[in-house]
CSV table of C-alpha atoms in Angstrom, one decimal:
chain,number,residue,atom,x,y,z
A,282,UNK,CA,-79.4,-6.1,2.0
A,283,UNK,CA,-80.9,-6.8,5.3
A,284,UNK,CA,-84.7,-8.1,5.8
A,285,UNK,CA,-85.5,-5.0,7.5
A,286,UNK,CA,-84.4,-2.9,4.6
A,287,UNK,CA,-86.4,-5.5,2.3
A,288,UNK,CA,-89.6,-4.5,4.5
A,289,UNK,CA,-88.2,-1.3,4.3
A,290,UNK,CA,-88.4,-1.0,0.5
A,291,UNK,CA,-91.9,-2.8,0.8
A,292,UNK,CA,-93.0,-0.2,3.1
A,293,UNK,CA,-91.3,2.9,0.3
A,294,UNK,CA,-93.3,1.2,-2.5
A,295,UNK,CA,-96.7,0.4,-0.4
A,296,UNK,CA,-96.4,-3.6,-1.5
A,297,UNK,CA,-97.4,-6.1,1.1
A,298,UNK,CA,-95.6,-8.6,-1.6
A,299,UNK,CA,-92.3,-9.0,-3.2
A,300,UNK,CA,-90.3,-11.8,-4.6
A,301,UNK,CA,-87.2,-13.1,-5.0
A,302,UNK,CA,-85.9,-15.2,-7.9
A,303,UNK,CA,-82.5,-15.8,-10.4
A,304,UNK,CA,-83.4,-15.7,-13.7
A,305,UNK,CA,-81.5,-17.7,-15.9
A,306,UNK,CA,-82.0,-15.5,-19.1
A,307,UNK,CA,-80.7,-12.5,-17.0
A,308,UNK,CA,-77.8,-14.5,-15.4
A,309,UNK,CA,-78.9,-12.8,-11.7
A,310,UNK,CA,-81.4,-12.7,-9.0
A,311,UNK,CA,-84.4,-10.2,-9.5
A,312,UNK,CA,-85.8,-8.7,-6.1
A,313,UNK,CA,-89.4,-7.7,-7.4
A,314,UNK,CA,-91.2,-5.3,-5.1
A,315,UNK,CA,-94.6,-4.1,-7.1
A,316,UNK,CA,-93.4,-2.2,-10.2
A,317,UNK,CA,-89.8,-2.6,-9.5
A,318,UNK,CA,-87.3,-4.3,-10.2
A,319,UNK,CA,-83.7,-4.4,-8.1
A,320,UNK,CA,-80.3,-6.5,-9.7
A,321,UNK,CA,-78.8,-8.3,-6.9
A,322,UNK,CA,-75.4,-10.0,-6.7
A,323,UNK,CA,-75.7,-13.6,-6.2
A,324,UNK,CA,-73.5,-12.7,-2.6
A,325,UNK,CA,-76.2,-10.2,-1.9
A,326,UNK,CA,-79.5,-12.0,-3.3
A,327,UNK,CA,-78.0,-15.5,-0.7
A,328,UNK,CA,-77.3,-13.4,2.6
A,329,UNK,CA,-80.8,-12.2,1.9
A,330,UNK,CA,-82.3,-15.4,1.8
A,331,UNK,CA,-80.3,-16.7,5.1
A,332,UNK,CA,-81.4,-13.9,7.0
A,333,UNK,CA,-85.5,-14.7,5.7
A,334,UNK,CA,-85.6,-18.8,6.5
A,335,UNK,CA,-86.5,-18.1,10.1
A,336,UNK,CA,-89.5,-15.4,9.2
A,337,UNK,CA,-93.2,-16.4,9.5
A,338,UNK,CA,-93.9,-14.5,6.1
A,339,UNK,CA,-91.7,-15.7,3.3
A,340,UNK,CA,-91.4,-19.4,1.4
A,341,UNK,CA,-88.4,-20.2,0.4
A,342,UNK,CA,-88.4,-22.8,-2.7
A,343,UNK,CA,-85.5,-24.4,-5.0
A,344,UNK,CA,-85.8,-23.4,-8.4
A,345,UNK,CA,-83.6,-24.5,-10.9
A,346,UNK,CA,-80.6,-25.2,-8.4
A,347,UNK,CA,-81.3,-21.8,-6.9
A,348,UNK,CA,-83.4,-21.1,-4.1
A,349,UNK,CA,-86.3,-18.5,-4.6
A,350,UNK,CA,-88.3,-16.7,-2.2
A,351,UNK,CA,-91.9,-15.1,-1.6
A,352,UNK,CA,-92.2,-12.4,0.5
A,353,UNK,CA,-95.4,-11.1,2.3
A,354,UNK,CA,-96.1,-8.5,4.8
């Protein structure tokens, strides 16, 4: 997943926030857009957050010895 198919998917679901976290219970990272909820491979869910460090919009935070993300639009 690219950012522009994140903002994409923001646009779909008419959210001007998502987030992006692992979850320790669930063993994965959660994209949450609004109401939904997406299961992203640890491969998927780090290219993701490579590609959003550089944009204006989104924090980027460790968690847990994972990184996390906030996404707004």
């Amino acid at each position: 997943m690219t950012k522009n198919e994140l903002f994409n998917l923001m646009a779909r679901y008419n959210s001007k926030m998502a987030s992006l976290k692992f979850y320790d219970m669930a063993d994965r990272y959660i994209l949450t857009i609004g109401d939904h909820h997406f299961d992203l491979s640890d491969l998927t869910a780090e290219a993701l957050l490579v590609d959003l460090k550089d944009h204006d919009f989104v924090t980027i935070t460790d968690h847990k010895q994972h990184k996390s993300a906030q996404i707004t639009k």
